[in-house]
Structures are given as structure tokens and as C-alpha cells.
Amino acid sequence: MMNVIFVILLAIVGVVLLLMEMFLLPGFGIAGLSGFASLVGAVVVAYVKIGAVAGHITLGACVLLAALAIYGFLKSHALEKMALDTTIDSKVDLAAPGKKIENLEAAAKKMDEQNTK
């Protein structure tokens, strides 16, 4: 019974650490590695201490929980809050098709003069 509780706790801690890595601590750092190690540890303990059937169930549950956590992360729009979302809606016609290169320097000087006024 104690082994089952230990496996469940390892799996829960693993998923929580992976979620912390995704939501709170971006990057692939200590929490992500610890979460992955905890999930692997839960599977190994289940296979070694409890048996093959429990190992298979734990492996499936860990894969399912990790997949659901990643799916929930992607559906929560957390990436939109973390990522830079900038649109550029202006353009510079200095190098537009049909313009000659000789005229670029004069056009750039003219734009500088307009911007400094």
C-alpha cells in the first residue's frame, strides 16, 4: 500500500513540476528536469516494487497526465501572455521595386530632415 501511495505522489509531484515549468518558470530548467525525473521515477518504482501491471498503468497514466497538462497549457493561451506580439503596420519605401539605388541616399536624407522637424 505504501508503494502505491509513493508512486501516486511521485506522479503528482512530476506533473505539478512540469506545469510550474510551463506556466511559472519558462525555459527548460530545474523544475522541468525534476518533474520529468519524478515521472520516470514513479514508473520505475511501479514496475520494480509493485509489478508489471501497475507499471503499465502508471506509465499510461503519466503519459496521459503529461499530455493533458501540455494540452491544457496550449489551450489556456498562456503562450500569448508570454510571447511578444507586435505588429508593424508602417513601411519604408526606400527600397521599393522600381527605385534606383542612386536615389536611396537622397531619399534617406530627405526622410531624416522630415523626422527632425
Short mmCIF file of N, CA and C in Angstrom, two decimals:
data_model
loop_
_atom_site.label_atom_id
_atom_site.label_comp_id
_atom_site.label_asym_id
_atom_site.label_seq_id
_atom_site.Cartn_x
_atom_site.Cartn_y
_atom_site.Cartn_z
N MET A 1 0.82 -1.20 0.00
CA MET A 1 0.00 0.00 0.00
C MET A 1 0.87 1.26 0.00
N MET A 2 1.97 1.21 0.74
CA MET A 2 2.85 2.37 0.83
C MET A 2 3.50 2.65 -0.53
N ASN A 3 3.80 1.59 -1.27
CA ASN A 3 4.40 1.78 -2.60
C ASN A 3 3.43 2.45 -3.56
N VAL A 4 2.17 2.13 -3.47
CA VAL A 4 1.16 2.73 -4.34
C VAL A 4 1.04 4.22 -4.04
N ILE A 5 1.02 4.57 -2.77
CA ILE A 5 0.94 5.98 -2.38
C ILE A 5 2.18 6.73 -2.86
N PHE A 6 3.35 6.08 -2.72
CA PHE A 6 4.60 6.70 -3.16
C PHE A 6 4.59 6.94 -4.67
N VAL A 7 4.10 5.98 -5.44
CA VAL A 7 4.02 6.13 -6.90
C VAL A 7 3.05 7.25 -7.27
N ILE A 8 1.92 7.31 -6.62
CA ILE A 8 0.94 8.36 -6.90
C ILE A 8 1.51 9.73 -6.56
N LEU A 9 2.19 9.83 -5.42
CA LEU A 9 2.79 11.11 -5.03
C LEU A 9 3.88 11.53 -6.02
N LEU A 10 4.71 10.58 -6.45
CA LEU A 10 5.74 10.91 -7.44
C LEU A 10 5.13 11.41 -8.73
N ALA A 11 4.06 10.77 -9.18
CA ALA A 11 3.41 11.18 -10.42
C ALA A 11 2.79 12.57 -10.28
N ILE A 12 2.14 12.82 -9.16
CA ILE A 12 1.52 14.14 -8.95
C ILE A 12 2.58 15.22 -8.86
N VAL A 13 3.65 14.95 -8.11
CA VAL A 13 4.73 15.93 -8.00
C VAL A 13 5.36 16.18 -9.36
N GLY A 14 5.52 15.13 -10.17
CA GLY A 14 6.09 15.28 -11.51
C GLY A 14 5.24 16.17 -12.39
N VAL A 15 3.94 15.96 -12.38
CA VAL A 15 3.05 16.77 -13.21
C VAL A 15 3.01 18.21 -12.70
N VAL A 16 2.99 18.40 -11.39
CA VAL A 16 2.97 19.75 -10.83
C VAL A 16 4.26 20.48 -11.21
N LEU A 17 5.40 19.81 -11.13
CA LEU A 17 6.66 20.45 -11.50
C LEU A 17 6.71 20.80 -12.99
N LEU A 18 6.18 19.91 -13.82
CA LEU A 18 6.12 20.22 -15.26
C LEU A 18 5.21 21.42 -15.53
N LEU A 19 4.07 21.48 -14.84
CA LEU A 19 3.17 22.62 -15.00
C LEU A 19 3.82 23.91 -14.51
N MET A 20 4.56 23.83 -13.40
CA MET A 20 5.27 25.01 -12.92
C MET A 20 6.30 25.47 -13.95
N GLU A 21 6.97 24.51 -14.56
CA GLU A 21 7.97 24.87 -15.57
C GLU A 21 7.30 25.55 -16.76
N MET A 22 6.12 25.08 -17.14
CA MET A 22 5.45 25.66 -18.29
C MET A 22 4.82 27.02 -17.98
N PHE A 23 4.18 27.14 -16.82
CA PHE A 23 3.43 28.35 -16.52
C PHE A 23 4.24 29.42 -15.79
N LEU A 24 5.05 29.01 -14.83
CA LEU A 24 5.71 29.99 -13.97
C LEU A 24 7.18 30.21 -14.29
N LEU A 25 7.87 29.17 -14.66
CA LEU A 25 9.31 29.25 -14.86
C LEU A 25 9.65 28.86 -16.29
N PRO A 26 9.49 29.76 -17.26
CA PRO A 26 9.72 29.39 -18.65
C PRO A 26 11.16 28.96 -18.89
N GLY A 27 11.32 28.04 -19.80
CA GLY A 27 12.64 27.51 -20.11
C GLY A 27 12.68 26.05 -19.72
N PHE A 28 13.81 25.42 -19.95
CA PHE A 28 13.95 24.01 -19.58
C PHE A 28 14.96 23.94 -18.46
N GLY A 29 14.47 24.11 -17.23
CA GLY A 29 15.37 24.23 -16.10
C GLY A 29 15.17 23.15 -15.07
N ILE A 30 15.45 23.52 -13.84
CA ILE A 30 15.44 22.58 -12.73
C ILE A 30 14.06 21.97 -12.52
N ALA A 31 13.01 22.77 -12.57
CA ALA A 31 11.66 22.25 -12.34
C ALA A 31 11.26 21.26 -13.42
N GLY A 32 11.58 21.56 -14.68
CA GLY A 32 11.24 20.65 -15.76
C GLY A 32 11.98 19.33 -15.68
N LEU A 33 13.27 19.41 -15.41
CA LEU A 33 14.05 18.18 -15.27
C LEU A 33 13.61 17.38 -14.05
N SER A 34 13.31 18.06 -12.96
CA SER A 34 12.85 17.36 -11.75
C SER A 34 11.49 16.72 -11.98
N GLY A 35 10.62 17.41 -12.68
CA GLY A 35 9.31 16.84 -12.99
C GLY A 35 9.41 15.62 -13.87
N PHE A 36 10.26 15.69 -14.88
CA PHE A 36 10.46 14.54 -15.76
C PHE A 36 11.07 13.38 -14.98
N ALA A 37 12.06 13.67 -14.13
CA ALA A 37 12.70 12.63 -13.32
C ALA A 37 11.69 12.01 -12.35
N SER A 38 10.80 12.83 -11.81
CA SER A 38 9.79 12.32 -10.89
C SER A 38 8.81 11.39 -11.60
N LEU A 39 8.41 11.75 -12.81
CA LEU A 39 7.51 10.87 -13.58
C LEU A 39 8.20 9.55 -13.92
N VAL A 40 9.45 9.64 -14.35
CA VAL A 40 10.20 8.42 -14.66
C VAL A 40 10.38 7.58 -13.39
N GLY A 41 10.65 8.24 -12.27
CA GLY A 41 10.79 7.53 -11.00
C GLY A 41 9.51 6.83 -10.60
N ALA A 42 8.38 7.47 -10.82
CA ALA A 42 7.10 6.84 -10.49
C ALA A 42 6.90 5.58 -11.31
N VAL A 43 7.25 5.63 -12.58
CA VAL A 43 7.09 4.46 -13.45
C VAL A 43 8.05 3.35 -13.02
N VAL A 44 9.29 3.71 -12.74
CA VAL A 44 10.28 2.70 -12.34
C VAL A 44 9.89 2.05 -11.02
N VAL A 45 9.47 2.85 -10.04
CA VAL A 45 9.06 2.28 -8.75
C VAL A 45 7.86 1.38 -8.93
N ALA A 46 6.93 1.76 -9.78
CA ALA A 46 5.75 0.93 -10.02
C ALA A 46 6.15 -0.42 -10.62
N TYR A 47 7.04 -0.40 -11.61
CA TYR A 47 7.47 -1.66 -12.22
C TYR A 47 8.25 -2.52 -11.23
N VAL A 48 9.16 -1.93 -10.48
CA VAL A 48 10.05 -2.70 -9.61
C VAL A 48 9.35 -3.17 -8.34
N LYS A 49 8.65 -2.29 -7.67
CA LYS A 49 8.09 -2.61 -6.35
C LYS A 49 6.70 -3.23 -6.40
N ILE A 50 5.89 -2.85 -7.39
CA ILE A 50 4.51 -3.32 -7.40
C ILE A 50 4.29 -4.43 -8.42
N GLY A 51 4.82 -4.26 -9.63
CA GLY A 51 4.65 -5.29 -10.65
C GLY A 51 4.45 -4.70 -12.03
N ALA A 52 4.41 -5.58 -13.01
CA ALA A 52 4.34 -5.15 -14.41
C ALA A 52 3.00 -4.47 -14.73
N VAL A 53 1.92 -5.01 -14.20
CA VAL A 53 0.61 -4.43 -14.48
C VAL A 53 0.53 -3.00 -13.92
N ALA A 54 0.98 -2.83 -12.69
CA ALA A 54 0.98 -1.49 -12.09
C ALA A 54 1.93 -0.57 -12.84
N GLY A 55 3.04 -1.11 -13.33
CA GLY A 55 3.99 -0.31 -14.11
C GLY A 55 3.36 0.17 -15.41
N HIS A 56 2.63 -0.72 -16.07
CA HIS A 56 1.95 -0.34 -17.32
C HIS A 56 0.89 0.73 -17.05
N ILE A 57 0.14 0.54 -15.99
CA ILE A 57 -0.90 1.52 -15.64
C ILE A 57 -0.27 2.86 -15.31
N THR A 58 0.81 2.83 -14.54
CA THR A 58 1.49 4.08 -14.16
C THR A 58 2.09 4.76 -15.38
N LEU A 59 2.69 3.98 -16.26
CA LEU A 59 3.26 4.56 -17.48
C LEU A 59 2.18 5.23 -18.31
N GLY A 60 1.06 4.55 -18.50
CA GLY A 60 -0.04 5.14 -19.26
C GLY A 60 -0.61 6.37 -18.58
N ALA A 61 -0.75 6.30 -17.26
CA ALA A 61 -1.29 7.45 -16.52
C ALA A 61 -0.35 8.65 -16.60
N CYS A 62 0.96 8.40 -16.48
CA CYS A 62 1.93 9.51 -16.54
C CYS A 62 1.95 10.15 -17.93
N VAL A 63 1.91 9.32 -18.95
CA VAL A 63 1.89 9.86 -20.32
C VAL A 63 0.61 10.65 -20.54
N LEU A 64 -0.52 10.10 -20.07
CA LEU A 64 -1.80 10.78 -20.23
C LEU A 64 -1.83 12.09 -19.44
N LEU A 65 -1.35 12.08 -18.21
CA LEU A 65 -1.34 13.30 -17.40
C LEU A 65 -0.43 14.36 -18.01
N ALA A 66 0.74 13.95 -18.49
CA ALA A 66 1.65 14.92 -19.11
C ALA A 66 1.04 15.49 -20.39
N ALA A 67 0.39 14.63 -21.18
CA ALA A 67 -0.24 15.11 -22.42
C ALA A 67 -1.39 16.06 -22.11
N LEU A 68 -2.20 15.74 -21.10
CA LEU A 68 -3.29 16.63 -20.71
C LEU A 68 -2.77 17.95 -20.16
N ALA A 69 -1.65 17.91 -19.44
CA ALA A 69 -1.07 19.13 -18.92
C ALA A 69 -0.57 20.03 -20.06
N ILE A 70 0.07 19.43 -21.04
CA ILE A 70 0.56 20.20 -22.19
C ILE A 70 -0.62 20.73 -23.01
N TYR A 71 -1.63 19.90 -23.21
CA TYR A 71 -2.83 20.35 -23.94
C TYR A 71 -3.51 21.51 -23.22
N GLY A 72 -3.64 21.38 -21.91
CA GLY A 72 -4.24 22.46 -21.13
C GLY A 72 -3.43 23.73 -21.19
N PHE A 73 -2.10 23.57 -21.19
CA PHE A 73 -1.21 24.73 -21.30
C PHE A 73 -1.41 25.45 -22.63
N LEU A 74 -1.49 24.69 -23.70
CA LEU A 74 -1.66 25.29 -25.02
C LEU A 74 -3.05 25.92 -25.18
N LYS A 75 -4.06 25.31 -24.61
CA LYS A 75 -5.42 25.85 -24.71
C LYS A 75 -5.66 27.04 -23.79
N SER A 76 -4.81 27.24 -22.80
CA SER A 76 -5.02 28.32 -21.84
C SER A 76 -4.56 29.67 -22.35
N HIS A 77 -3.97 29.71 -23.51
CA HIS A 77 -3.45 30.93 -24.12
C HIS A 77 -2.36 31.58 -23.27
N ALA A 78 -1.67 30.79 -22.48
CA ALA A 78 -0.58 31.31 -21.66
C ALA A 78 0.59 31.74 -22.52
N LEU A 79 0.75 31.10 -23.67
CA LEU A 79 1.84 31.47 -24.57
C LEU A 79 1.65 32.88 -25.10
N GLU A 80 0.41 33.28 -25.32
CA GLU A 80 0.14 34.63 -25.82
C GLU A 80 0.55 35.68 -24.79
N LYS A 81 0.44 35.36 -23.52
CA LYS A 81 0.82 36.29 -22.48
C LYS A 81 2.34 36.36 -22.32
N MET A 82 3.03 35.28 -22.67
CA MET A 82 4.49 35.24 -22.52
C MET A 82 5.23 35.77 -23.74
N ALA A 83 4.61 35.65 -24.90
CA ALA A 83 5.30 35.99 -26.15
C ALA A 83 5.08 37.46 -26.50
N LEU A 84 6.03 38.01 -27.19
CA LEU A 84 5.92 39.38 -27.69
C LEU A 84 5.04 39.36 -28.93
N ASP A 85 3.99 40.14 -28.90
CA ASP A 85 3.06 40.18 -30.02
C ASP A 85 3.02 41.61 -30.54
N THR A 86 3.84 41.89 -31.51
CA THR A 86 3.92 43.23 -32.07
C THR A 86 3.68 43.16 -33.57
N THR A 87 2.87 44.06 -34.03
CA THR A 87 2.66 44.15 -35.47
C THR A 87 3.23 45.47 -35.96
N ILE A 88 3.83 45.42 -37.11
CA ILE A 88 4.38 46.62 -37.73
C ILE A 88 3.48 46.97 -38.90
N ASP A 89 2.83 48.10 -38.81
CA ASP A 89 1.89 48.47 -39.85
C ASP A 89 2.36 49.69 -40.64
N SER A 90 3.62 49.99 -40.59
CA SER A 90 4.18 51.05 -41.42
C SER A 90 5.26 50.45 -42.29
N LYS A 91 5.58 51.13 -43.36
CA LYS A 91 6.62 50.62 -44.23
C LYS A 91 7.45 51.79 -44.77
N VAL A 92 8.64 51.48 -45.13
CA VAL A 92 9.57 52.47 -45.68
C VAL A 92 9.73 52.14 -47.16
N ASP A 93 9.51 53.13 -47.99
CA ASP A 93 9.56 52.90 -49.42
C ASP A 93 10.94 53.18 -50.02
N LEU A 94 11.97 53.17 -49.20
CA LEU A 94 13.31 53.45 -49.73
C LEU A 94 13.76 52.41 -50.75
N ALA A 95 13.51 51.17 -50.47
CA ALA A 95 14.00 50.11 -51.35
C ALA A 95 12.84 49.44 -52.08
N ALA A 96 11.85 50.19 -52.44
CA ALA A 96 10.70 49.65 -53.14
C ALA A 96 11.10 49.26 -54.56
N PRO A 97 10.42 48.29 -55.13
CA PRO A 97 10.74 47.90 -56.51
C PRO A 97 10.57 49.08 -57.46
N GLY A 98 11.51 49.22 -58.35
CA GLY A 98 11.47 50.28 -59.34
C GLY A 98 12.28 51.50 -58.95
N LYS A 99 12.73 51.61 -57.73
CA LYS A 99 13.56 52.73 -57.31
C LYS A 99 15.01 52.42 -57.61
N LYS A 100 15.73 53.43 -58.01
CA LYS A 100 17.13 53.24 -58.31
C LYS A 100 17.96 53.41 -57.04
N ILE A 101 19.05 52.68 -56.96
CA ILE A 101 19.91 52.71 -55.78
C ILE A 101 20.53 54.09 -55.58
N GLU A 102 20.79 54.78 -56.65
CA GLU A 102 21.41 56.11 -56.53
C GLU A 102 20.51 57.08 -55.77
N ASN A 103 19.20 56.89 -55.88
CA ASN A 103 18.27 57.79 -55.24
C ASN A 103 18.02 57.46 -53.75
N LEU A 104 18.52 56.32 -53.29
CA LEU A 104 18.26 55.90 -51.92
C LEU A 104 18.88 56.85 -50.90
N GLU A 105 20.10 57.27 -51.14
CA GLU A 105 20.76 58.15 -50.18
C GLU A 105 20.05 59.50 -50.08
N ALA A 106 19.65 60.03 -51.21
CA ALA A 106 18.93 61.31 -51.20
C ALA A 106 17.57 61.16 -50.51
N ALA A 107 16.88 60.06 -50.76
CA ALA A 107 15.58 59.83 -50.13
C ALA A 107 15.74 59.65 -48.62
N ALA A 108 16.82 58.97 -48.20
CA ALA A 108 17.05 58.78 -46.77
C ALA A 108 17.33 60.11 -46.08
N LYS A 109 18.11 60.96 -46.69
CA LYS A 109 18.39 62.28 -46.12
C LYS A 109 17.11 63.10 -46.02
N LYS A 110 16.28 63.02 -47.04
CA LYS A 110 15.02 63.76 -47.04
C LYS A 110 14.12 63.28 -45.90
N MET A 111 14.06 61.96 -45.68
CA MET A 111 13.25 61.42 -44.59
C MET A 111 13.80 61.85 -43.24
N ASP A 112 15.14 61.87 -43.09
CA ASP A 112 15.74 62.33 -41.84
C ASP A 112 15.39 63.77 -41.54
N GLU A 113 15.41 64.60 -42.58
CA GLU A 113 15.08 66.01 -42.40
C GLU A 113 13.61 66.17 -41.97
N GLN A 114 12.75 65.37 -42.55
CA GLN A 114 11.33 65.45 -42.19
C GLN A 114 11.09 64.98 -40.77
N ASN A 115 11.83 63.99 -40.33
CA ASN A 115 11.63 63.44 -38.98
C ASN A 115 12.21 64.34 -37.90
N THR A 116 13.21 65.15 -38.23
CA THR A 116 13.82 66.02 -37.22
C THR A 116 13.05 67.32 -37.06
N LYS A 117 12.15 67.63 -37.95
CA LYS A 117 11.39 68.88 -37.86
C LYS A 117 10.29 68.81 -36.87
#
